[in-house]
Amino acid sequence: MTAATPNKVTQEIIGLVVDLVERMHAHFADVTAGFGLTSIEGRALFVLEEPLSMGELANTLRCDASYITGITDRLEEQGLVERQVYANDRRVKHLVLTSKGKQLREAMLLRTEQGLPATTGLTSEQCFALRDLLRVTQQDSPAVPTGNVDTTG
């Protein structure tokens, strides 16, 4: 029986993607820290373009629902989000960006684009190509489980 050998191109892709993810994470952490937020709080603001229930936010951020309460409390204390009761089910709370939260989200989006590791040095055409390739990788991708996910960032 012969052992399979690693595919050199695939191994290079793995290394490049891991390096890019680490640089993107560091960039995003720097950006959010500049706005007085943790990475996970910044991610919450990014995905709250439209109101989400706390459970939906937990699924989107791939963290435990109990962790969302603390994130929401901190964002609410800063006047960035508010909890609203869902009209069809009073047990469900939707998180909605306040006007201050919308302004901060917009400023963070613009700041995140500056020096973005994934696009620095790329032409517009290369950015479109990268976007298209990333979209292909998302198709038919299995969902990421919510267990064993680092929620400290």
PDB file of N, CA and C in Angstrom, residues 12-86:
ATOM      1  N   GLU A  12       0.632  24.841  -0.342  1.00  0.00           N
ATOM      2  CA  GLU A  12       0.988  26.259  -0.444  1.00  0.00           C
ATOM      3  C   GLU A  12      -0.242  27.131  -0.209  1.00  0.00           C
ATOM      4  N   ILE A  13      -1.382  26.728  -0.767  1.00  0.00           N
ATOM      5  CA  ILE A  13      -2.629  27.478  -0.553  1.00  0.00           C
ATOM      6  C   ILE A  13      -2.957  27.522   0.936  1.00  0.00           C
ATOM      7  N   ILE A  14      -2.834  26.380   1.608  1.00  0.00           N
ATOM      8  CA  ILE A  14      -3.117  26.332   3.044  1.00  0.00           C
ATOM      9  C   ILE A  14      -2.235  27.330   3.789  1.00  0.00           C
ATOM     10  N   GLY A  15      -0.951  27.314   3.505  1.00  0.00           N
ATOM     11  CA  GLY A  15      -0.038  28.234   4.185  1.00  0.00           C
ATOM     12  C   GLY A  15      -0.363  29.687   3.910  1.00  0.00           C
ATOM     13  N   LEU A  16      -0.667  30.001   2.659  1.00  0.00           N
ATOM     14  CA  LEU A  16      -0.985  31.375   2.287  1.00  0.00           C
ATOM     15  C   LEU A  16      -2.289  31.846   2.940  1.00  0.00           C
ATOM     16  N   VAL A  17      -3.287  30.978   2.954  1.00  0.00           N
ATOM     17  CA  VAL A  17      -4.571  31.352   3.555  1.00  0.00           C
ATOM     18  C   VAL A  17      -4.424  31.532   5.062  1.00  0.00           C
ATOM     19  N   VAL A  18      -3.710  30.626   5.721  1.00  0.00           N
ATOM     20  CA  VAL A  18      -3.509  30.755   7.168  1.00  0.00           C
ATOM     21  C   VAL A  18      -2.790  32.065   7.483  1.00  0.00           C
ATOM     22  N   ASP A  19      -1.761  32.391   6.718  1.00  0.00           N
ATOM     23  CA  ASP A  19      -1.038  33.642   6.926  1.00  0.00           C
ATOM     24  C   ASP A  19      -1.961  34.842   6.712  1.00  0.00           C
ATOM     25  N   LEU A  20      -2.766  34.809   5.647  1.00  0.00           N
ATOM     26  CA  LEU A  20      -3.682  35.916   5.367  1.00  0.00           C
ATOM     27  C   LEU A  20      -4.719  36.062   6.473  1.00  0.00           C
ATOM     28  N   VAL A  21      -5.267  34.955   6.938  1.00  0.00           N
ATOM     29  CA  VAL A  21      -6.267  35.008   8.018  1.00  0.00           C
ATOM     30  C   VAL A  21      -5.661  35.646   9.261  1.00  0.00           C
ATOM     31  N   GLU A  22      -4.438  35.273   9.594  1.00  0.00           N
ATOM     32  CA  GLU A  22      -3.785  35.857  10.772  1.00  0.00           C
ATOM     33  C   GLU A  22      -3.569  37.357  10.597  1.00  0.00           C
ATOM     34  N   ARG A  23      -3.141  37.774   9.403  1.00  0.00           N
ATOM     35  CA  ARG A  23      -2.929  39.199   9.156  1.00  0.00           C
ATOM     36  C   ARG A  23      -4.257  39.965   9.132  1.00  0.00           C
ATOM     37  N   MET A  24      -5.302  39.352   8.573  1.00  0.00           N
ATOM     38  CA  MET A  24      -6.628  39.994   8.557  1.00  0.00           C
ATOM     39  C   MET A  24      -7.159  40.144   9.983  1.00  0.00           C
ATOM     40  N   HIS A  25      -6.990  39.101  10.783  1.00  0.00           N
ATOM     41  CA  HIS A  25      -7.462  39.158  12.167  1.00  0.00           C
ATOM     42  C   HIS A  25      -6.737  40.277  12.925  1.00  0.00           C
ATOM     43  N   ALA A  26      -5.417  40.367  12.759  1.00  0.00           N
ATOM     44  CA  ALA A  26      -4.652  41.413  13.436  1.00  0.00           C
ATOM     45  C   ALA A  26      -5.092  42.803  12.964  1.00  0.00           C
ATOM     46  N   HIS A  27      -5.322  42.948  11.661  1.00  0.00           N
ATOM     47  CA  HIS A  27      -5.773  44.233  11.114  1.00  0.00           C
ATOM     48  C   HIS A  27      -7.122  44.620  11.715  1.00  0.00           C
ATOM     49  N   PHE A  28      -8.051  43.673  11.733  1.00  0.00           N
ATOM     50  CA  PHE A  28      -9.378  43.960  12.252  1.00  0.00           C
ATOM     51  C   PHE A  28      -9.316  44.280  13.746  1.00  0.00           C
ATOM     52  N   ALA A  29      -8.473  43.554  14.490  1.00  0.00           N
ATOM     53  CA  ALA A  29      -8.324  43.827  15.923  1.00  0.00           C
ATOM     54  C   ALA A  29      -7.790  45.236  16.152  1.00  0.00           C
ATOM     55  N   ASP A  30      -6.825  45.662  15.327  1.00  0.00           N
ATOM     56  CA  ASP A  30      -6.295  47.024  15.443  1.00  0.00           C
ATOM     57  C   ASP A  30      -7.374  48.063  15.142  1.00  0.00           C
ATOM     58  N   VAL A  31      -8.145  47.819  14.103  1.00  0.00           N
ATOM     59  CA  VAL A  31      -9.210  48.758  13.729  1.00  0.00           C
ATOM     60  C   VAL A  31     -10.238  48.871  14.843  1.00  0.00           C
ATOM     61  N   THR A  32     -10.736  47.743  15.320  1.00  0.00           N
ATOM     62  CA  THR A  32     -11.786  47.789  16.347  1.00  0.00           C
ATOM     63  C   THR A  32     -11.256  48.390  17.647  1.00  0.00           C
ATOM     64  N   ALA A  33     -10.008  48.077  17.994  1.00  0.00           N
ATOM     65  CA  ALA A  33      -9.415  48.663  19.204  1.00  0.00           C
ATOM     66  C   ALA A  33      -9.351  50.182  19.090  1.00  0.00           C
ATOM     67  N   GLY A  34      -9.110  50.673  17.889  1.00  0.00           N
ATOM     68  CA  GLY A  34      -9.084  52.112  17.661  1.00  0.00           C
ATOM     69  C   GLY A  34     -10.431  52.781  17.913  1.00  0.00           C
ATOM     70  N   PHE A  35     -11.482  51.987  17.888  1.00  0.00           N
ATOM     71  CA  PHE A  35     -12.829  52.496  18.179  1.00  0.00           C
ATOM     72  C   PHE A  35     -13.292  52.082  19.582  1.00  0.00           C
ATOM     73  N   GLY A  36     -12.373  51.535  20.378  1.00  0.00           N
ATOM     74  CA  GLY A  36     -12.701  51.154  21.750  1.00  0.00           C
ATOM     75  C   GLY A  36     -13.505  49.875  21.863  1.00  0.00           C
ATOM     76  N   LEU A  37     -13.398  49.004  20.854  1.00  0.00           N
ATOM     77  CA  LEU A  37     -14.158  47.759  20.837  1.00  0.00           C
ATOM     78  C   LEU A  37     -13.228  46.559  20.741  1.00  0.00           C
ATOM     79  N   THR A  38     -13.722  45.414  21.181  1.00  0.00           N
ATOM     80  CA  THR A  38     -13.015  44.167  20.935  1.00  0.00           C
ATOM     81  C   THR A  38     -13.355  43.710  19.521  1.00  0.00           C
ATOM     82  N   SER A  39     -12.612  42.744  19.023  1.00  0.00           N
ATOM     83  CA  SER A  39     -12.888  42.221  17.677  1.00  0.00           C
ATOM     84  C   SER A  39     -14.309  41.679  17.571  1.00  0.00           C
ATOM     85  N   ILE A  40     -14.751  40.933  18.571  1.00  0.00           N
ATOM     86  CA  ILE A  40     -16.085  40.322  18.496  1.00  0.00           C
ATOM     87  C   ILE A  40     -17.174  41.389  18.550  1.00  0.00           C
ATOM     88  N   GLU A  41     -16.948  42.461  19.297  1.00  0.00           N
ATOM     89  CA  GLU A  41     -17.915  43.563  19.319  1.00  0.00           C
ATOM     90  C   GLU A  41     -17.959  44.257  17.960  1.00  0.00           C
ATOM     91  N   GLY A  42     -16.799  44.440  17.348  1.00  0.00           N
ATOM     92  CA  GLY A  42     -16.751  45.028  16.011  1.00  0.00           C
ATOM     93  C   GLY A  42     -17.432  44.151  14.990  1.00  0.00           C
ATOM     94  N   ARG A  43     -17.212  42.839  15.077  1.00  0.00           N
ATOM     95  CA  ARG A  43     -17.880  41.919  14.160  1.00  0.00           C
ATOM     96  C   ARG A  43     -19.395  41.996  14.336  1.00  0.00           C
ATOM     97  N   ALA A  44     -19.844  42.122  15.580  1.00  0.00           N
ATOM     98  CA  ALA A  44     -21.289  42.236  15.833  1.00  0.00           C
ATOM     99  C   ALA A  44     -21.845  43.468  15.131  1.00  0.00           C
ATOM    100  N   LEU A  45     -21.151  44.598  15.244  1.00  0.00           N
ATOM    101  CA  LEU A  45     -21.629  45.813  14.565  1.00  0.00           C
ATOM    102  C   LEU A  45     -21.654  45.627  13.055  1.00  0.00           C
ATOM    103  N   PHE A  46     -20.645  44.951  12.516  1.00  0.00           N
ATOM    104  CA  PHE A  46     -20.592  44.727  11.068  1.00  0.00           C
ATOM    105  C   PHE A  46     -21.795  43.935  10.587  1.00  0.00           C
ATOM    106  N   VAL A  47     -22.169  42.893  11.308  1.00  0.00           N
ATOM    107  CA  VAL A  47     -23.260  42.026  10.828  1.00  0.00           C
ATOM    108  C   VAL A  47     -24.634  42.575  11.169  1.00  0.00           C
ATOM    109  N   LEU A  48     -24.701  43.589  12.019  1.00  0.00           N
ATOM    110  CA  LEU A  48     -25.994  44.160  12.388  1.00  0.00           C
ATOM    111  C   LEU A  48     -26.449  45.258  11.429  1.00  0.00           C
ATOM    112  N   GLU A  49     -26.132  45.095  10.166  1.00  0.00           N
ATOM    113  CA  GLU A  49     -26.630  46.039   9.164  1.00  0.00           C
ATOM    114  C   GLU A  49     -28.162  46.047   9.207  1.00  0.00           C
ATOM    115  N   GLU A  50     -28.728  44.873   9.398  1.00  0.00           N
ATOM    116  CA  GLU A  50     -30.173  44.705   9.603  1.00  0.00           C
ATOM    117  C   GLU A  50     -30.368  44.099  10.994  1.00  0.00           C
ATOM    118  N   PRO A  51     -31.511  44.366  11.644  1.00  0.00           N
ATOM    119  CA  PRO A  51     -31.745  43.791  12.969  1.00  0.00           C
ATOM    120  C   PRO A  51     -31.673  42.261  12.945  1.00  0.00           C
ATOM    121  N   LEU A  52     -31.084  41.715  14.000  1.00  0.00           N
ATOM    122  CA  LEU A  52     -31.007  40.265  14.177  1.00  0.00           C
ATOM    123  C   LEU A  52     -31.425  39.921  15.590  1.00  0.00           C
ATOM    124  N   SER A  53     -31.990  38.733  15.753  1.00  0.00           N
ATOM    125  CA  SER A  53     -32.249  38.259  17.110  1.00  0.00           C
ATOM    126  C   SER A  53     -30.903  37.917  17.734  1.00  0.00           C
ATOM    127  N   MET A  54     -30.867  37.816  19.035  1.00  0.00           N
ATOM    128  CA  MET A  54     -29.619  37.478  19.706  1.00  0.00           C
ATOM    129  C   MET A  54     -29.151  36.084  19.277  1.00  0.00           C
ATOM    130  N   GLY A  55     -30.077  35.172  19.062  1.00  0.00           N
ATOM    131  CA  GLY A  55     -29.722  33.831  18.591  1.00  0.00           C
ATOM    132  C   GLY A  55     -29.133  33.855  17.191  1.00  0.00           C
ATOM    133  N   GLU A  56     -29.721  34.666  16.315  1.00  0.00           N
ATOM    134  CA  GLU A  56     -29.190  34.802  14.958  1.00  0.00           C
ATOM    135  C   GLU A  56     -27.788  35.399  14.977  1.00  0.00           C
ATOM    136  N   LEU A  57     -27.581  36.373  15.864  1.00  0.00           N
ATOM    137  CA  LEU A  57     -26.255  36.982  15.976  1.00  0.00           C
ATOM    138  C   LEU A  57     -25.246  35.944  16.458  1.00  0.00           C
ATOM    139  N   ALA A  58     -25.628  35.134  17.432  1.00  0.00           N
ATOM    140  CA  ALA A  58     -24.735  34.079  17.927  1.00  0.00           C
ATOM    141  C   ALA A  58     -24.368  33.114  16.802  1.00  0.00           C
ATOM    142  N   ASN A  59     -25.341  32.715  16.009  1.00  0.00           N
ATOM    143  CA  ASN A  59     -25.064  31.810  14.885  1.00  0.00           C
ATOM    144  C   ASN A  59     -24.147  32.467  13.860  1.00  0.00           C
ATOM    145  N   THR A  60     -24.405  33.724  13.553  1.00  0.00           N
ATOM    146  CA  THR A  60     -23.605  34.438  12.562  1.00  0.00           C
ATOM    147  C   THR A  60     -22.163  34.595  13.038  1.00  0.00           C
ATOM    148  N   LEU A  61     -21.984  34.898  14.319  1.00  0.00           N
ATOM    149  CA  LEU A  61     -20.641  35.084  14.872  1.00  0.00           C
ATOM    150  C   LEU A  61     -19.995  33.764  15.290  1.00  0.00           C
ATOM    151  N   ARG A  62     -20.768  32.685  15.183  1.00  0.00           N
ATOM    152  CA  ARG A  62     -20.284  31.343  15.530  1.00  0.00           C
ATOM    153  C   ARG A  62     -19.788  31.274  16.966  1.00  0.00           C
ATOM    154  N   CYS A  63     -20.626  31.766  17.862  1.00  0.00           N
ATOM    155  CA  CYS A  63     -20.293  31.672  19.284  1.00  0.00           C
ATOM    156  C   CYS A  63     -21.541  31.252  20.051  1.00  0.00           C
ATOM    157  N   ASP A  64     -21.341  30.884  21.275  1.00  0.00           N
ATOM    158  CA  ASP A  64     -22.439  30.430  22.116  1.00  0.00           C
ATOM    159  C   ASP A  64     -23.399  31.587  22.391  1.00  0.00           C
ATOM    160  N   ALA A  65     -24.692  31.270  22.401  1.00  0.00           N
ATOM    161  CA  ALA A  65     -25.712  32.304  22.613  1.00  0.00           C
ATOM    162  C   ALA A  65     -25.516  33.034  23.941  1.00  0.00           C
ATOM    163  N   SER A  66     -25.033  32.327  24.962  1.00  0.00           N
ATOM    164  CA  SER A  66     -24.831  32.980  26.260  1.00  0.00           C
ATOM    165  C   SER A  66     -23.762  34.066  26.182  1.00  0.00           C
ATOM    166  N   TYR A  67     -22.835  33.951  25.269  1.00  0.00           N
ATOM    167  CA  TYR A  67     -21.773  34.937  25.109  1.00  0.00           C
ATOM    168  C   TYR A  67     -22.307  36.236  24.501  1.00  0.00           C
ATOM    169  N   ILE A  68     -23.371  36.130  23.719  1.00  0.00           N
ATOM    170  CA  ILE A  68     -23.954  37.300  23.053  1.00  0.00           C
ATOM    171  C   ILE A  68     -24.516  38.293  24.069  1.00  0.00           C
ATOM    172  N   THR A  69     -24.990  37.807  25.200  1.00  0.00           N
ATOM    173  CA  THR A  69     -25.544  38.701  26.218  1.00  0.00           C
ATOM    174  C   THR A  69     -24.500  39.710  26.673  1.00  0.00           C
ATOM    175  N   GLY A  70     -23.292  39.256  26.945  1.00  0.00           N
ATOM    176  CA  GLY A  70     -22.223  40.158  27.374  1.00  0.00           C
ATOM    177  C   GLY A  70     -21.831  41.141  26.289  1.00  0.00           C
ATOM    178  N   ILE A  71     -21.743  40.647  25.058  1.00  0.00           N
ATOM    179  CA  ILE A  71     -21.411  41.523  23.932  1.00  0.00           C
ATOM    180  C   ILE A  71     -22.484  42.595  23.793  1.00  0.00           C
ATOM    181  N   THR A  72     -23.737  42.157  23.842  1.00  0.00           N
ATOM    182  CA  THR A  72     -24.857  43.092  23.704  1.00  0.00           C
ATOM    183  C   THR A  72     -24.854  44.100  24.843  1.00  0.00           C
ATOM    184  N   ASP A  73     -24.617  43.643  26.065  1.00  0.00           N
ATOM    185  CA  ASP A  73     -24.576  44.558  27.210  1.00  0.00           C
ATOM    186  C   ASP A  73     -23.541  45.653  26.997  1.00  0.00           C
ATOM    187  N   ARG A  74     -22.338  45.267  26.548  1.00  0.00           N
ATOM    188  CA  ARG A  74     -21.267  46.251  26.339  1.00  0.00           C
ATOM    189  C   ARG A  74     -21.618  47.228  25.219  1.00  0.00           C
ATOM    190  N   LEU A  75     -22.181  46.718  24.126  1.00  0.00           N
ATOM    191  CA  LEU A  75     -22.558  47.600  23.016  1.00  0.00           C
ATOM    192  C   LEU A  75     -23.706  48.524  23.402  1.00  0.00           C
ATOM    193  N   GLU A  76     -24.624  47.994  24.197  1.00  0.00           N
ATOM    194  CA  GLU A  76     -25.763  48.800  24.645  1.00  0.00           C
ATOM    195  C   GLU A  76     -25.298  49.903  25.600  1.00  0.00           C
ATOM    196  N   GLU A  77     -24.359  49.571  26.494  1.00  0.00           N
ATOM    197  CA  GLU A  77     -23.828  50.569  27.431  1.00  0.00           C
ATOM    198  C   GLU A  77     -23.166  51.733  26.689  1.00  0.00           C
ATOM    199  N   GLN A  78     -22.605  51.462  25.523  1.00  0.00           N
ATOM    200  CA  GLN A  78     -21.955  52.503  24.723  1.00  0.00           C
ATOM    201  C   GLN A  78     -22.935  53.228  23.804  1.00  0.00           C
ATOM    202  N   GLY A  79     -24.203  52.817  23.855  1.00  0.00           N
ATOM    203  CA  GLY A  79     -25.226  53.469  23.035  1.00  0.00           C
ATOM    204  C   GLY A  79     -25.170  53.086  21.571  1.00  0.00           C
ATOM    205  N   LEU A  80     -24.601  51.907  21.262  1.00  0.00           N
ATOM    206  CA  LEU A  80     -24.433  51.493  19.873  1.00  0.00           C
ATOM    207  C   LEU A  80     -25.550  50.585  19.379  1.00  0.00           C
ATOM    208  N   VAL A  81     -26.164  49.832  20.274  1.00  0.00           N
ATOM    209  CA  VAL A  81     -27.284  48.958  19.911  1.00  0.00           C
ATOM    210  C   VAL A  81     -28.369  49.090  20.966  1.00  0.00           C
ATOM    211  N   GLU A  82     -29.549  48.676  20.585  1.00  0.00           N
ATOM    212  CA  GLU A  82     -30.630  48.560  21.565  1.00  0.00           C
ATOM    213  C   GLU A  82     -31.381  47.270  21.308  1.00  0.00           C
ATOM    214  N   ARG A  83     -31.902  46.724  22.390  1.00  0.00           N
ATOM    215  CA  ARG A  83     -32.718  45.515  22.287  1.00  0.00           C
ATOM    216  C   ARG A  83     -34.152  45.942  22.036  1.00  0.00           C
ATOM    217  N   GLN A  84     -34.781  45.306  21.058  1.00  0.00           N
ATOM    218  CA  GLN A  84     -36.187  45.583  20.786  1.00  0.00           C
ATOM    219  C   GLN A  84     -36.944  44.266  20.825  1.00  0.00           C
ATOM    220  N   VAL A  85     -38.118  44.305  21.424  1.00  0.00           N
ATOM    221  CA  VAL A  85     -38.959  43.113  21.504  1.00  0.00           C
ATOM    222  C   VAL A  85     -39.534  42.831  20.126  1.00  0.00           C
ATOM    223  N   TYR A  86     -39.459  41.582  19.714  1.00  0.00           N
ATOM    224  CA  TYR A  86     -40.013  41.148  18.428  1.00  0.00           C
ATOM    225  C   TYR A  86     -41.528  41.118  18.553  1.00  0.00           C
TER     226      TYR A  86
END
